[in-house]
PDB file of C-alpha atoms in Angstrom:
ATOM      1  CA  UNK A   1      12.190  61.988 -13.536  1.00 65.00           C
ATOM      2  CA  UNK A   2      13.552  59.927 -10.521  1.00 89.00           C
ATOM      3  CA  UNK A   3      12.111  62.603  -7.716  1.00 92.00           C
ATOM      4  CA  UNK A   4       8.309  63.574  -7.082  1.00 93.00           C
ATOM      5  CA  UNK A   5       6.838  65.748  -4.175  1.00 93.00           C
ATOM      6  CA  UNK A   6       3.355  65.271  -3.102  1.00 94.00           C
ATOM      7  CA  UNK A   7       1.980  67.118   0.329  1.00 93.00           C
ATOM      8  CA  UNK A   8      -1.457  67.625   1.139  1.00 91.00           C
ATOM      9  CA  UNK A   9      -2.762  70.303   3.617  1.00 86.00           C
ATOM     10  CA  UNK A  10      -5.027  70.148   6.598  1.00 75.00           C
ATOM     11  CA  UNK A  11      -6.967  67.106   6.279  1.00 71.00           C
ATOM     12  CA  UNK A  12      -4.504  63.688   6.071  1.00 71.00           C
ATOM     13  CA  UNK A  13      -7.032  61.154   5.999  1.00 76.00           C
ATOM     14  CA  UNK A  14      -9.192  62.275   2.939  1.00 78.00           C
ATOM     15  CA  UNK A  15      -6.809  64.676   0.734  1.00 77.00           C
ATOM     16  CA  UNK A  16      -6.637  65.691  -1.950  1.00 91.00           C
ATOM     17  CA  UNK A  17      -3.298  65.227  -2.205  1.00 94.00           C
ATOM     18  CA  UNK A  18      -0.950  67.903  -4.521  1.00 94.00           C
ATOM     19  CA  UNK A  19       0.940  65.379  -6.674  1.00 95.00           C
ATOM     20  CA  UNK A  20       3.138  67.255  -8.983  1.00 92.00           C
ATOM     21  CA  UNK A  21       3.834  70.243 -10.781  1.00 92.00           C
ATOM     22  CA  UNK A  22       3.793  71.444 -14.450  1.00 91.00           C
ATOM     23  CA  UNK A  23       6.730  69.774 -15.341  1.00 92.00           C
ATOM     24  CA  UNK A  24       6.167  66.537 -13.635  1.00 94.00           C
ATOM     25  CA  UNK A  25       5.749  63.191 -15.966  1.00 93.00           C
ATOM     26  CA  UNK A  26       2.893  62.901 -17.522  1.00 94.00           C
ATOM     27  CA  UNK A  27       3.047  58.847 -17.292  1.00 95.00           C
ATOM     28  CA  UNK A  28       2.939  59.022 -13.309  1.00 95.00           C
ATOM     29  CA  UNK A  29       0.520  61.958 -13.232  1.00 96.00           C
ATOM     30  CA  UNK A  30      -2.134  59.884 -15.981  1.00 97.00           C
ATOM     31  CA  UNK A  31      -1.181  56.533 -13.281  1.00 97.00           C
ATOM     32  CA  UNK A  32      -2.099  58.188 -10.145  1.00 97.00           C
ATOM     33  CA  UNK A  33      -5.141  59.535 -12.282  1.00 96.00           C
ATOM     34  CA  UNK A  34      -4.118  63.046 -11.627  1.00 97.00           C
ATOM     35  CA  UNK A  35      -6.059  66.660 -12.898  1.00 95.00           C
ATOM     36  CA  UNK A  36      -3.918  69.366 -13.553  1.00 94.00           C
ATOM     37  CA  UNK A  37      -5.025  73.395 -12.341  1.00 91.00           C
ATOM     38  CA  UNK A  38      -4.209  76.412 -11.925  1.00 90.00           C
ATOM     39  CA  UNK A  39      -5.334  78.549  -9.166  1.00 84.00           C
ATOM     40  CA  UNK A  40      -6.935  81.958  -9.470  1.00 87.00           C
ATOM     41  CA  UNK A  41      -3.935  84.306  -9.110  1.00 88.00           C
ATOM     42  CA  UNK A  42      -1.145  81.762  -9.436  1.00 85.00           C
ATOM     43  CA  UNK A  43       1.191  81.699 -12.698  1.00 89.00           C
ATOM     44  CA  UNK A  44       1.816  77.831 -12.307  1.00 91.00           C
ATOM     45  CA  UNK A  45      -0.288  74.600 -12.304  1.00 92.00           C
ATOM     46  CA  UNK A  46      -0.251  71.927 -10.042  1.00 94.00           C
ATOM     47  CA  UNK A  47      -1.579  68.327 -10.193  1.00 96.00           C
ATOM     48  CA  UNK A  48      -4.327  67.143  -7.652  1.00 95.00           C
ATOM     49  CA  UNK A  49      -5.785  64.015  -7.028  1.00 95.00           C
ATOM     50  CA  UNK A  50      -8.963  63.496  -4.527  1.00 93.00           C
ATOM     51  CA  UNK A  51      -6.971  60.422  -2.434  1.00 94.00           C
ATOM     52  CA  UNK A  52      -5.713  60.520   0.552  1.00 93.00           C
ATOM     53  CA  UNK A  53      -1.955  60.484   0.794  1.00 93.00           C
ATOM     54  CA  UNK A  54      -1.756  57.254   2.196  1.00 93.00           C
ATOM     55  CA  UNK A  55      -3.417  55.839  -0.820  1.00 95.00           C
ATOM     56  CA  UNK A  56      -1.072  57.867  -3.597  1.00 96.00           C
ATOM     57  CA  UNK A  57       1.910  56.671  -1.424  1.00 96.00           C
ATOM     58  CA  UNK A  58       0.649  53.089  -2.018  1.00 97.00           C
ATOM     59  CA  UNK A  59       0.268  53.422  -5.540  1.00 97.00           C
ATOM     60  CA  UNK A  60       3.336  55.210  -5.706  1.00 96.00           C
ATOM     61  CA  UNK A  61       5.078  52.504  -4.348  1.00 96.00           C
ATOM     62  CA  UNK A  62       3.734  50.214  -6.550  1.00 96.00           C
ATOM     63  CA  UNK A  63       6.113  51.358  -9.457  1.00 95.00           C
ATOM     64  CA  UNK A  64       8.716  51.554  -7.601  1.00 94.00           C
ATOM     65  CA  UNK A  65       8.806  54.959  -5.549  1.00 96.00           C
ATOM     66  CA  UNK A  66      10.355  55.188  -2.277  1.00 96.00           C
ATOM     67  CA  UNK A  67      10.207  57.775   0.369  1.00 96.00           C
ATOM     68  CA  UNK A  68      13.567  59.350   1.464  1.00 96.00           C
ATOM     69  CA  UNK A  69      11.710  62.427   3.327  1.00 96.00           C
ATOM     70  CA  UNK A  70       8.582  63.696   4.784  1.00 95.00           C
ATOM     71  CA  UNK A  71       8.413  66.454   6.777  1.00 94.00           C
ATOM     72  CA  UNK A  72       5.347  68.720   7.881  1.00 92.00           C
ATOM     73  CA  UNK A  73       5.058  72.862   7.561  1.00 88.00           C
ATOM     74  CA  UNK A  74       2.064  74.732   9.603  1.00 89.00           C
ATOM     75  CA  UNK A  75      -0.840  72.543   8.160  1.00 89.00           C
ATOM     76  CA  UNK A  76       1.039  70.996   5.468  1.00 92.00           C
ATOM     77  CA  UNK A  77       2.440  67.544   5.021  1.00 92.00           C
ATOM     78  CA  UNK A  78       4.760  66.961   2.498  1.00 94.00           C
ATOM     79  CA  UNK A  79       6.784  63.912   0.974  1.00 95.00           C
ATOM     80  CA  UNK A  80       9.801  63.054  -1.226  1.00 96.00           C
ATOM     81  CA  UNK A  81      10.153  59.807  -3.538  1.00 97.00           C
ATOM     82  CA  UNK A  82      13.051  58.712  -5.591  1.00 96.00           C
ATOM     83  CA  UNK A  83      13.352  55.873  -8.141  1.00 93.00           C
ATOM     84  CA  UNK A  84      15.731  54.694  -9.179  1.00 85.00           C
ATOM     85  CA  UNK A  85      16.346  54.493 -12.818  1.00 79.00           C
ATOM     86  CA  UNK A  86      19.146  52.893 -14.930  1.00 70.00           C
TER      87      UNK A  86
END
């Protein structure tokens, strides 16, 4: 998948950062070192890891991820990544 999301809320320096969703790759998700869960009263899981975002973007980057958005909602941060892939 050439697109992730990750956003974190409240606290940018020392996440956790929300790295993916249920359907995200399970290659990146095992890399970044990601736990999936489910919230009490949600029907979907997420991925979390306890980094900061600033360290998942660097690792991110690392096999080949780019940002191409970022934007920030209330107490939430979120960014976009692309890869390309041939």
């Amino acid at each position: 998948m050439p697109y992730i999301l990750i956003s974190t809320q409240i606290r940018l320096e020392t996440g956790p950062t929300i790295v993916g969703d249920e359907y995200s790759d399970p290659d990146v998700m095992n890399y970044l070192g990601a736990r999936k869960t489910t919230m009490l009263g949600n029907n979907f899981s997420e991925y979390h890891v306890d980094d900061p975002p600033r360290v998942v973007l660097n690792k991110l980057e690392m096999i080949g991820y780019r940002v191409v958005g970022m934007t920030g909602m209330g107490q939430t941060l979120a960014w976009c990544l692309h890869k390309v892939t041939m």
